[in-house]
mmCIF file of C-alpha atoms and ligand atoms in Angstrom:
data_model
loop_
_atom_site.group_PDB
_atom_site.id
_atom_site.type_symbol
_atom_site.label_atom_id
_atom_site.label_comp_id
_atom_site.label_asym_id
_atom_site.label_seq_id
_atom_site.Cartn_x
_atom_site.Cartn_y
_atom_site.Cartn_z
ATOM 1 C CA MET D 1 -28.237 76.434 -96.443
ATOM 2 C CA LEU D 2 -28.586 72.751 -95.462
ATOM 3 C CA ASN D 3 -28.801 71.548 -99.050
ATOM 4 C CA THR D 4 -25.951 73.710 -100.329
ATOM 5 C CA VAL D 5 -23.678 72.498 -97.516
ATOM 6 C CA ARG D 6 -24.629 68.893 -98.270
ATOM 7 C CA ASP D 7 -24.085 69.343 -102.022
ATOM 8 C CA ILE D 8 -20.595 70.746 -101.449
ATOM 9 C CA LEU D 9 -19.451 68.339 -98.725
ATOM 10 C CA LYS D 10 -20.914 65.319 -100.575
ATOM 11 C CA PRO D 11 -21.451 62.987 -97.594
ATOM 12 C CA ALA D 12 -20.260 59.378 -98.017
ATOM 13 C CA ASN D 13 -19.871 56.586 -95.487
ATOM 14 C CA ASN D 14 -16.081 56.431 -95.887
ATOM 15 C CA LYS D 15 -15.580 60.160 -95.240
ATOM 16 C CA VAL D 16 -14.596 62.117 -92.126
ATOM 17 C CA ILE D 17 -16.088 65.603 -91.813
ATOM 18 C CA LEU D 18 -15.222 68.198 -89.185
ATOM 19 C CA ASP D 19 -18.167 70.349 -88.091
ATOM 20 C CA MET D 20 -16.398 73.131 -86.173
ATOM 21 C CA THR D 21 -19.692 74.723 -85.080
ATOM 22 C CA PHE D 22 -21.912 71.790 -84.140
ATOM 23 C CA GLY D 23 -24.540 73.888 -82.271
ATOM 24 C CA SER D 24 -27.674 71.770 -82.037
ATOM 25 C CA GLY D 25 -26.364 69.526 -84.805
ATOM 26 C CA GLY D 26 -28.671 70.636 -87.633
ATOM 27 C CA HIS D 27 -26.057 70.503 -90.395
ATOM 28 C CA SER D 28 -24.254 67.395 -89.127
ATOM 29 C CA LEU D 29 -27.450 65.397 -88.745
ATOM 30 C CA ASN D 30 -28.556 66.465 -92.220
ATOM 31 C CA LEU D 31 -25.271 65.147 -93.645
ATOM 32 C CA LEU D 32 -25.690 61.894 -91.725
ATOM 33 C CA LYS D 33 -29.121 61.343 -93.314
ATOM 34 C CA GLN D 34 -27.317 60.785 -96.602
ATOM 35 C CA ALA D 35 -24.390 58.800 -95.182
ATOM 36 C CA PRO D 36 -25.310 57.348 -91.765
ATOM 37 C CA GLU D 37 -21.878 55.779 -91.210
ATOM 38 C CA MET D 38 -19.814 58.825 -92.091
ATOM 39 C CA ARG D 39 -17.627 60.026 -89.201
ATOM 40 C CA ILE D 40 -18.383 63.499 -87.877
ATOM 41 C CA ILE D 41 -16.097 65.399 -85.540
ATOM 42 C CA ALA D 42 -18.574 67.598 -83.681
ATOM 43 C CA ALA D 43 -16.729 70.583 -82.221
ATOM 44 C CA ASP D 44 -18.108 73.673 -80.502
ATOM 45 C CA ARG D 45 -16.937 76.004 -77.731
ATOM 46 C CA ASP D 46 -20.382 76.009 -76.114
ATOM 47 C CA SER D 47 -21.040 73.545 -73.253
ATOM 48 C CA LEU D 48 -24.659 73.018 -74.251
ATOM 49 C CA ALA D 49 -23.716 72.262 -77.871
ATOM 50 C CA ASN D 50 -21.094 69.860 -76.546
ATOM 51 C CA SER D 51 -23.644 68.088 -74.366
ATOM 52 C CA ILE D 52 -25.924 67.677 -77.419
ATOM 53 C CA ALA D 53 -22.989 66.152 -79.314
ATOM 54 C CA LEU D 54 -22.324 63.835 -76.343
ATOM 55 C CA ASP D 55 -25.996 62.761 -76.369
ATOM 56 C CA CYS D 56 -25.753 62.032 -80.101
ATOM 57 C CA ASN D 57 -22.611 60.005 -79.452
ATOM 58 C CA ASN D 58 -24.636 57.757 -77.109
ATOM 59 C CA TYR D 59 -26.558 56.363 -80.048
ATOM 60 C CA MET D 60 -24.229 57.253 -82.960
ATOM 61 C CA SER D 61 -20.677 56.243 -82.155
ATOM 62 C CA ASN D 62 -19.495 57.824 -85.422
ATOM 63 C CA ILE D 63 -19.971 61.294 -83.853
ATOM 64 C CA LEU D 64 -16.901 62.451 -81.932
ATOM 65 C CA PRO D 65 -17.723 65.395 -79.614
ATOM 66 C CA ILE D 66 -14.951 67.915 -78.900
ATOM 67 C CA LYS D 67 -15.489 71.003 -76.739
ATOM 68 C CA SER D 68 -13.152 73.612 -78.100
ATOM 69 C CA LYS D 69 -12.920 77.062 -79.514
ATOM 70 C CA PHE D 70 -11.372 77.381 -82.960
ATOM 71 C CA SER D 71 -8.053 78.701 -81.671
ATOM 72 C CA GLN D 72 -7.496 75.590 -79.514
ATOM 73 C CA LEU D 73 -8.983 73.054 -81.883
ATOM 74 C CA LYS D 74 -5.797 71.891 -83.584
ATOM 75 C CA TYR D 75 -4.376 70.709 -80.247
ATOM 76 C CA LYS D 76 -7.609 68.912 -79.350
ATOM 77 C CA LEU D 77 -7.810 67.257 -82.773
ATOM 78 C CA ILE D 78 -4.256 65.955 -82.441
ATOM 79 C CA ALA D 79 -5.022 64.776 -78.888
ATOM 80 C CA ASN D 80 -7.993 62.843 -80.314
ATOM 81 C CA GLY D 81 -5.817 61.139 -82.918
ATOM 82 C CA VAL D 82 -6.883 63.265 -85.907
ATOM 83 C CA LEU D 83 -3.954 63.736 -88.283
ATOM 84 C CA PRO D 84 -3.190 66.840 -90.362
ATOM 85 C CA SER D 85 -4.251 66.529 -94.028
ATOM 86 C CA SER D 86 -6.677 63.730 -93.167
ATOM 87 C CA LEU D 87 -10.173 65.260 -93.367
ATOM 88 C CA ASP D 88 -12.619 65.087 -96.273
ATOM 89 C CA GLY D 89 -14.512 68.269 -95.460
ATOM 90 C CA VAL D 90 -14.897 71.066 -92.928
ATOM 91 C CA LEU D 91 -17.923 73.166 -92.031
ATOM 92 C CA ILE D 92 -17.706 76.527 -90.246
ATOM 93 C CA ASP D 93 -21.179 77.964 -89.561
ATOM 94 C CA CYS D 94 -20.141 81.199 -87.847
ATOM 95 C CA GLY D 95 -21.684 83.295 -85.145
ATOM 96 C CA VAL D 96 -24.238 82.702 -82.482
ATOM 97 C CA SER D 97 -26.809 79.889 -82.525
ATOM 98 C CA SER D 98 -30.575 80.247 -82.125
ATOM 99 C CA MET D 99 -30.152 78.164 -78.975
ATOM 100 C CA GLN D 100 -27.811 80.815 -77.541
ATOM 101 C CA LEU D 101 -29.882 83.779 -78.759
ATOM 102 C CA ASP D 102 -33.202 82.453 -77.503
ATOM 103 C CA ASP D 103 -31.980 81.689 -73.983
ATOM 104 C CA ALA D 104 -32.329 85.041 -72.204
ATOM 105 C CA GLU D 105 -29.970 83.862 -69.452
ATOM 106 C CA ARG D 106 -27.085 83.798 -71.959
ATOM 107 C CA GLY D 107 -27.432 87.563 -72.338
ATOM 108 C CA PHE D 108 -27.281 87.775 -76.154
ATOM 109 C CA SER D 109 -30.809 89.092 -76.666
ATOM 110 C CA PHE D 110 -32.038 92.670 -76.747
ATOM 111 C CA ILE D 111 -35.626 91.420 -76.880
ATOM 112 C CA ARG D 112 -35.634 89.124 -73.837
ATOM 113 C CA ASP D 113 -34.213 90.472 -70.594
ATOM 114 C CA GLY D 114 -31.169 88.732 -69.200
ATOM 115 C CA PRO D 115 -27.822 89.301 -67.506
ATOM 116 C CA LEU D 116 -25.045 91.016 -69.464
ATOM 117 C CA ASN D 117 -23.014 87.931 -70.314
ATOM 118 C CA MET D 118 -22.742 87.115 -74.091
ATOM 119 C CA SER D 119 -19.944 84.618 -73.537
ATOM 120 C CA MET D 120 -20.261 81.617 -75.841
ATOM 121 C CA ASP D 121 -18.150 79.457 -73.505
ATOM 122 C CA ASN D 122 -19.649 80.297 -70.156
ATOM 123 C CA PRO D 123 -23.373 79.889 -69.777
ATOM 124 C CA ARG D 124 -24.351 80.640 -66.177
ATOM 125 C CA LYS D 125 -25.659 77.506 -64.551
ATOM 126 C CA ASP D 126 -28.297 79.247 -62.477
ATOM 127 C CA LYS D 127 -29.709 82.699 -62.044
ATOM 128 C CA ASN D 128 -27.851 83.393 -58.810
ATOM 129 C CA GLU D 129 -24.425 82.562 -60.137
ATOM 130 C CA GLN D 130 -22.249 85.638 -60.668
ATOM 131 C CA ILE D 131 -20.866 86.383 -64.114
ATOM 132 C CA LYS D 132 -17.137 86.297 -63.507
ATOM 133 C CA GLY D 133 -14.078 87.508 -65.382
ATOM 134 C CA LYS D 134 -13.318 90.299 -67.799
ATOM 135 C CA LYS D 135 -14.552 88.620 -70.931
ATOM 136 C CA ASN D 136 -18.236 89.302 -70.595
ATOM 137 C CA ALA D 137 -20.622 92.019 -71.702
ATOM 138 C CA SER D 138 -21.033 93.439 -68.190
ATOM 139 C CA PHE D 139 -17.307 94.193 -67.993
ATOM 140 C CA VAL D 140 -17.304 95.803 -71.447
ATOM 141 C CA VAL D 141 -20.366 97.938 -70.755
ATOM 142 C CA ASN D 142 -19.585 98.954 -67.181
ATOM 143 C CA HIS D 143 -15.791 99.146 -66.987
ATOM 144 C CA LEU D 144 -14.169 100.075 -70.299
ATOM 145 C CA ASN D 145 -13.502 103.757 -70.883
ATOM 146 C CA GLU D 146 -15.683 105.716 -73.294
ATOM 147 C CA LYS D 147 -13.079 105.914 -76.058
ATOM 148 C CA THR D 148 -12.404 102.169 -76.066
ATOM 149 C CA LEU D 149 -16.111 101.408 -75.938
ATOM 150 C CA SER D 150 -16.751 103.717 -78.864
ATOM 151 C CA LYS D 151 -13.956 102.050 -80.875
ATOM 152 C CA ILE D 152 -15.391 98.584 -80.213
ATOM 153 C CA ILE D 153 -18.898 99.643 -81.255
ATOM 154 C CA ARG D 154 -17.584 101.362 -84.376
ATOM 155 C CA LYS D 155 -15.197 98.594 -85.422
ATOM 156 C CA TYR D 156 -17.198 95.465 -84.652
ATOM 157 C CA GLY D 157 -20.701 96.881 -85.076
ATOM 158 C CA GLU D 158 -19.920 99.218 -87.990
ATOM 159 C CA GLU D 159 -22.233 101.558 -86.067
ATOM 160 C CA ARG D 160 -22.101 105.163 -87.244
ATOM 161 C CA HIS D 161 -23.466 106.446 -83.895
ATOM 162 C CA ALA D 162 -20.753 104.672 -81.893
ATOM 163 C CA LYS D 163 -19.543 107.832 -80.122
ATOM 164 C CA LEU D 164 -23.039 108.876 -79.041
ATOM 165 C CA ILE D 165 -23.850 105.361 -77.848
ATOM 166 C CA ALA D 166 -20.600 104.986 -75.884
ATOM 167 C CA LYS D 167 -21.171 108.364 -74.220
ATOM 168 C CA ARG D 168 -24.749 107.451 -73.243
ATOM 169 C CA ILE D 169 -23.654 104.061 -71.884
ATOM 170 C CA VAL D 170 -20.998 105.667 -69.677
ATOM 171 C CA GLU D 171 -23.531 108.245 -68.416
ATOM 172 C CA ASN D 172 -25.967 105.478 -67.445
ATOM 173 C CA ARG D 173 -23.602 103.153 -65.578
ATOM 174 C CA LEU D 174 -24.246 100.780 -63.797
ATOM 175 C CA ILE D 175 -26.205 98.859 -66.454
ATOM 176 C CA ASN D 176 -27.386 95.463 -65.251
ATOM 177 C CA SER D 177 -29.382 93.751 -67.955
ATOM 178 C CA THR D 178 -29.728 93.362 -71.707
ATOM 179 C CA LEU D 179 -33.021 95.270 -71.898
ATOM 180 C CA GLU D 180 -31.577 98.130 -69.842
ATOM 181 C CA LEU D 181 -28.648 98.264 -72.256
ATOM 182 C CA ALA D 182 -30.939 98.122 -75.304
ATOM 183 C CA ASP D 183 -32.956 101.081 -73.926
ATOM 184 C CA VAL D 184 -29.821 103.129 -73.274
ATOM 185 C CA ILE D 185 -28.565 102.451 -76.817
ATOM 186 C CA SER D 186 -31.944 103.306 -78.378
ATOM 187 C CA SER D 187 -32.060 106.586 -76.463
ATOM 188 C CA ALA D 188 -28.660 107.605 -77.886
ATOM 189 C CA ILE D 189 -29.574 107.196 -81.554
ATOM 190 C CA PRO D 190 -31.196 110.227 -83.233
ATOM 191 C CA ARG D 191 -34.794 109.375 -84.179
ATOM 192 C CA GLY D 192 -35.596 108.572 -87.800
ATOM 193 C CA TYR D 193 -31.909 108.853 -88.739
ATOM 194 C CA GLY D 194 -30.374 106.301 -91.095
ATOM 195 C CA SER D 195 -30.958 104.310 -94.257
ATOM 196 C CA ARG D 196 -34.108 102.265 -94.740
ATOM 197 C CA LYS D 197 -32.100 99.131 -93.881
ATOM 198 C CA GLU D 198 -30.824 100.719 -90.661
ATOM 199 C CA LEU D 199 -34.331 101.808 -89.703
ATOM 200 C CA SER D 200 -35.674 98.292 -90.301
ATOM 201 C CA ILE D 201 -33.486 96.717 -87.604
ATOM 202 C CA HIS D 202 -33.610 97.189 -83.836
ATOM 203 C CA PRO D 203 -31.416 100.184 -82.880
ATOM 204 C CA ALA D 204 -29.377 97.975 -80.525
ATOM 205 C CA THR D 205 -28.551 95.329 -83.168
ATOM 206 C CA ARG D 206 -25.143 96.656 -84.196
ATOM 207 C CA THR D 207 -23.972 97.494 -80.685
ATOM 208 C CA PHE D 208 -24.973 94.063 -79.370
ATOM 209 C CA GLN D 209 -23.135 92.474 -82.302
ATOM 210 C CA ALA D 210 -20.044 94.565 -81.507
ATOM 211 C CA ILE D 211 -19.975 93.624 -77.826
ATOM 212 C CA ARG D 212 -20.533 89.950 -78.630
ATOM 213 C CA ILE D 213 -17.710 89.912 -81.192
ATOM 214 C CA TYR D 214 -15.367 91.588 -78.702
ATOM 215 C CA VAL D 215 -16.304 89.327 -75.773
ATOM 216 C CA ASN D 216 -15.773 86.166 -77.826
ATOM 217 C CA ASP D 217 -12.856 87.471 -79.923
ATOM 218 C CA GLU D 218 -14.855 86.229 -82.887
ATOM 219 C CA LEU D 219 -12.798 87.645 -85.750
ATOM 220 C CA ASN D 220 -9.458 86.275 -84.553
ATOM 221 C CA GLU D 221 -11.235 83.017 -83.813
ATOM 222 C CA LEU D 222 -12.587 82.822 -87.364
ATOM 223 C CA ASN D 223 -9.120 83.415 -88.725
ATOM 224 C CA SER D 224 -7.844 80.501 -86.590
ATOM 225 C CA ALA D 225 -10.755 78.348 -87.791
ATOM 226 C CA ILE D 226 -9.800 78.722 -91.444
ATOM 227 C CA GLU D 227 -6.115 78.102 -90.698
ATOM 228 C CA CYS D 228 -7.068 74.988 -88.730
ATOM 229 C CA ALA D 229 -9.324 73.804 -91.572
ATOM 230 C CA HIS D 230 -6.425 74.173 -93.996
ATOM 231 C CA LEU D 231 -4.086 72.209 -91.768
ATOM 232 C CA PHE D 232 -6.433 69.244 -91.313
ATOM 233 C CA LEU D 233 -8.057 69.024 -94.755
ATOM 234 C CA ASN D 234 -6.804 66.629 -97.335
ATOM 235 C CA GLU D 235 -5.636 68.278 -100.570
ATOM 236 C CA GLY D 236 -8.568 69.056 -102.883
ATOM 237 C CA CYS D 237 -11.188 68.680 -100.115
ATOM 238 C CA PRO D 238 -13.696 71.438 -99.368
ATOM 239 C CA CYS D 239 -14.178 73.893 -96.548
ATOM 240 C CA VAL D 240 -17.597 75.556 -96.329
ATOM 241 C CA ALA D 241 -17.896 78.792 -94.344
ATOM 242 C CA ILE D 242 -21.208 80.478 -93.588
ATOM 243 C CA SER D 243 -20.960 84.032 -92.302
ATOM 244 C CA PHE D 244 -23.610 86.432 -91.060
ATOM 245 C CA HIS D 245 -22.092 89.887 -91.423
ATOM 246 C CA SER D 246 -19.573 91.664 -93.594
ATOM 247 C CA LEU D 247 -16.719 91.520 -91.043
ATOM 248 C CA GLU D 248 -16.847 87.727 -91.022
ATOM 249 C CA ASP D 249 -17.334 87.457 -94.769
ATOM 250 C CA ARG D 250 -14.312 89.684 -95.399
ATOM 251 C CA ILE D 251 -12.083 87.274 -93.452
ATOM 252 C CA VAL D 252 -13.442 84.227 -95.274
ATOM 253 C CA LYS D 253 -13.078 85.953 -98.637
ATOM 254 C CA ARG D 254 -9.506 87.052 -97.945
ATOM 255 C CA HIS D 255 -8.489 83.480 -97.132
ATOM 256 C CA PHE D 256 -10.382 81.736 -99.924
ATOM 257 C CA HIS D 257 -9.345 84.259 -102.591
ATOM 258 C CA SER D 258 -5.750 84.701 -101.288
ATOM 259 C CA ILE D 259 -6.160 88.407 -100.598
ATOM 260 C CA ASP D 260 -3.369 89.960 -98.535
ATOM 261 C CA PHE D 261 -4.733 90.917 -95.088
ATOM 262 C CA ASN D 262 -2.625 94.095 -95.148
ATOM 263 C CA MET D 263 -4.124 95.330 -98.416
ATOM 264 C CA LYS D 264 -6.765 98.002 -98.118
ATOM 265 C CA ASN D 265 -8.714 96.847 -101.161
ATOM 266 C CA ASN D 266 -9.928 93.346 -101.878
ATOM 267 C CA LEU D 267 -7.381 92.611 -104.618
ATOM 268 C CA SER D 268 -6.600 88.933 -105.008
ATOM 269 C CA ALA D 269 -2.969 87.814 -104.775
ATOM 270 C CA ARG D 270 -2.981 87.282 -108.524
ATOM 271 C CA GLN D 271 -4.274 90.811 -109.184
ATOM 272 C CA GLN D 272 -1.615 92.228 -106.851
ATOM 273 C CA MET D 273 1.114 90.339 -108.705
ATOM 274 C CA ILE D 274 -0.144 91.544 -112.073
ATOM 275 C CA LEU D 275 -0.191 95.147 -110.839
ATOM 276 C CA SER D 276 3.314 95.087 -109.384
ATOM 277 C CA ALA D 277 4.739 93.065 -112.276
ATOM 278 C CA GLY D 278 3.250 95.524 -114.755
ATOM 279 C CA LYS D 279 5.023 98.420 -113.055
ATOM 280 C CA ALA D 280 8.518 96.963 -113.029
ATOM 281 C CA TYR D 281 8.875 94.424 -115.816
ATOM 282 C CA THR D 282 6.734 92.087 -117.839
ATOM 283 C CA HIS D 283 5.992 88.558 -116.659
ATOM 284 C CA SER D 284 4.048 85.945 -118.529
ATOM 285 C CA MET D 285 0.724 84.979 -116.929
ATOM 286 C CA LYS D 286 2.198 81.531 -116.263
ATOM 287 C CA ASP D 287 5.111 83.025 -114.249
ATOM 288 C CA ILE D 288 2.707 85.171 -112.285
ATOM 289 C CA LYS D 289 0.344 82.297 -111.481
ATOM 290 C CA ASN D 290 3.231 80.054 -110.441
ATOM 291 C CA SER D 291 4.710 82.600 -108.070
ATOM 292 C CA VAL D 292 1.459 83.374 -106.212
ATOM 293 C CA ARG D 293 1.231 81.543 -102.877
ATOM 294 C CA LYS D 294 -2.279 80.234 -102.589
ATOM 295 C CA GLY D 295 -3.781 77.958 -99.998
ATOM 296 C CA TRP D 296 -7.302 77.693 -101.352
ATOM 297 C CA LYS D 297 -9.124 77.286 -104.631
ATOM 298 C CA PRO D 298 -12.564 78.934 -104.435
ATOM 299 C CA LEU D 299 -15.365 76.680 -105.659
ATOM 300 C CA SER D 300 -17.140 79.654 -107.126
ATOM 301 C CA ARG D 301 -16.647 83.407 -107.351
ATOM 302 C CA LYS D 302 -20.212 83.951 -106.297
ATOM 303 C CA ILE D 303 -21.565 83.814 -102.781
ATOM 304 C CA PHE D 304 -24.362 81.338 -102.061
ATOM 305 C CA ASN D 305 -27.365 82.913 -100.309
ATOM 306 C CA PRO D 306 -30.340 81.174 -98.695
ATOM 307 C CA ASP D 307 -33.417 80.823 -100.890
ATOM 308 C CA MET D 308 -36.798 82.326 -100.036
ATOM 309 C CA GLN D 309 -38.089 79.036 -98.609
ATOM 310 C CA GLU D 310 -35.197 78.886 -96.136
ATOM 311 C CA ILE D 311 -35.618 82.538 -95.169
ATOM 312 C CA LEU D 312 -39.331 81.989 -94.514
ATOM 313 C CA ALA D 313 -38.577 78.912 -92.396
ATOM 314 C CA ASN D 314 -35.752 80.652 -90.512
ATOM 315 C CA PRO D 315 -35.797 84.463 -90.845
ATOM 316 C CA ARG D 316 -32.380 84.698 -89.120
ATOM 317 C CA SER D 317 -30.829 82.999 -92.141
ATOM 318 C CA ARG D 318 -31.609 86.005 -94.368
ATOM 319 C CA SER D 319 -28.163 87.539 -93.888
ATOM 320 C CA ALA D 320 -26.246 84.262 -94.324
ATOM 321 C CA LYS D 321 -23.500 84.164 -96.965
ATOM 322 C CA LEU D 322 -21.884 80.875 -97.872
ATOM 323 C CA ARG D 323 -18.446 80.580 -99.464
ATOM 324 C CA ALA D 324 -16.568 77.393 -100.212
ATOM 325 C CA ALA D 325 -13.054 76.535 -101.327
ATOM 326 C CA THR D 326 -10.900 73.453 -101.624
ATOM 327 C CA LYS D 327 -7.479 73.090 -100.038
ATOM 328 C CA GLU D 328 -4.487 73.594 -102.274
ATOM 329 C CA LEU D 329 -0.976 72.797 -101.174
ATOM 330 C CA LEU D 330 1.065 75.885 -100.289
HETATM 331 C C1 SAM Z 1 -24.760 79.383 -86.102
HETATM 332 S S1 SAM Z 1 -24.379 78.306 -84.802
HETATM 333 C C2 SAM Z 1 -24.167 76.761 -85.570
HETATM 334 C C3 SAM Z 1 -25.428 76.014 -85.757
HETATM 335 C C4 SAM Z 1 -25.195 74.596 -86.241
HETATM 336 N N1 SAM Z 1 -24.525 74.559 -87.516
HETATM 337 C C5 SAM Z 1 -26.497 73.832 -86.316
HETATM 338 O O1 SAM Z 1 -26.831 73.339 -87.419
HETATM 339 O O2 SAM Z 1 -27.159 73.716 -85.293
HETATM 340 C C6 SAM Z 1 -22.752 78.723 -84.410
HETATM 341 C C7 SAM Z 1 -22.101 77.837 -83.377
HETATM 342 O O3 SAM Z 1 -20.717 78.109 -83.449
HETATM 343 C C8 SAM Z 1 -20.177 78.091 -82.166
HETATM 344 N N2 SAM Z 1 -18.985 78.934 -82.196
HETATM 345 C C9 SAM Z 1 -18.919 80.245 -82.477
HETATM 346 N N3 SAM Z 1 -17.660 80.684 -82.379
HETATM 347 C C10 SAM Z 1 -16.914 79.617 -82.053
HETATM 348 C C11 SAM Z 1 -15.527 79.433 -81.807
HETATM 349 N N4 SAM Z 1 -14.672 80.447 -81.860
HETATM 350 N N5 SAM Z 1 -15.087 78.207 -81.508
HETATM 351 C C12 SAM Z 1 -15.963 77.157 -81.453
HETATM 352 N N6 SAM Z 1 -17.287 77.267 -81.648
HETATM 353 C C13 SAM Z 1 -17.755 78.488 -81.949
HETATM 354 C C14 SAM Z 1 -21.262 78.665 -81.289
HETATM 355 O O4 SAM Z 1 -21.093 78.253 -79.954
HETATM 356 C C15 SAM Z 1 -22.520 78.106 -81.945
HETATM 357 O O5 SAM Z 1 -22.927 76.925 -81.332
#
């Protein structure tokens, strides 16, 4: 999605762009190719990503590294002298990076064996260091009760076998590593059961996603990210959000299309107004539009997906969905 992000953010030397998910800097560096003097605020909660941003800052002083999760970012931006309504663009490239997934010691992988960690903030420095605290995969897998575990797997993994998996996990405690966990999950899922799509992915995919989302509070974090983007963007400037599963995309869509978070269906604020106005009395379309509180103007109704070339180069990008919207004043 490098080109789509660049086309929407339109890099220019006089702009300031906030990359909330700097990772290894792929998107930011691509933007800088077009506008080498543009200022980039390179934020990420991950220490390794932050150290890459610090390295970049050694030879590109226009990169400002900030180590922060989304929910704390507004305070850190203010502390670094960034004013609300001052940014020309924001990028949120959600989820876990290849760097995090490929390092077995981070505990995100069900293919490479590692400790049950999955925390984006706390990489263990060496193999002998204990994983501490409640917010890690080991705590979730080995200490939560079966009902809570099942709810997490169902809600954040959208896994239909959540109950069976939770039961099998509890029966097999203590589970020490990611491969052990993946085996336990696989053994709980009835063989050959599921849609073709479900059968084409590793049986542990959804449960690992669920635990990771829970450990890192990813959905609340994403909500904070979009609120923070709105606060710091200049009016009319774009926010680009790339999501990797439907739970993330739903949050992005609800913000960008002004859909009430309490509504069951994805009706936009305007559709809701038309429905309720129609029941009671008749409004003109102009009245309805004027009374809808909107914070964003979507750049397009359609979602941008990666093209075949990108998917071949990076198979993990196949599930990426990109949405973009510009800030409107509330
Ligand atoms: C898909 S990667 C981004 C890759 C990056 N755009 C690149 O080109 O290399 C997602 C990044 O977002 C970071 N991240 C995820 N959730 C976050 C949060 N709540 N706050 C801050 N950073 C977060 C992760 O640590 C990870 O580095």
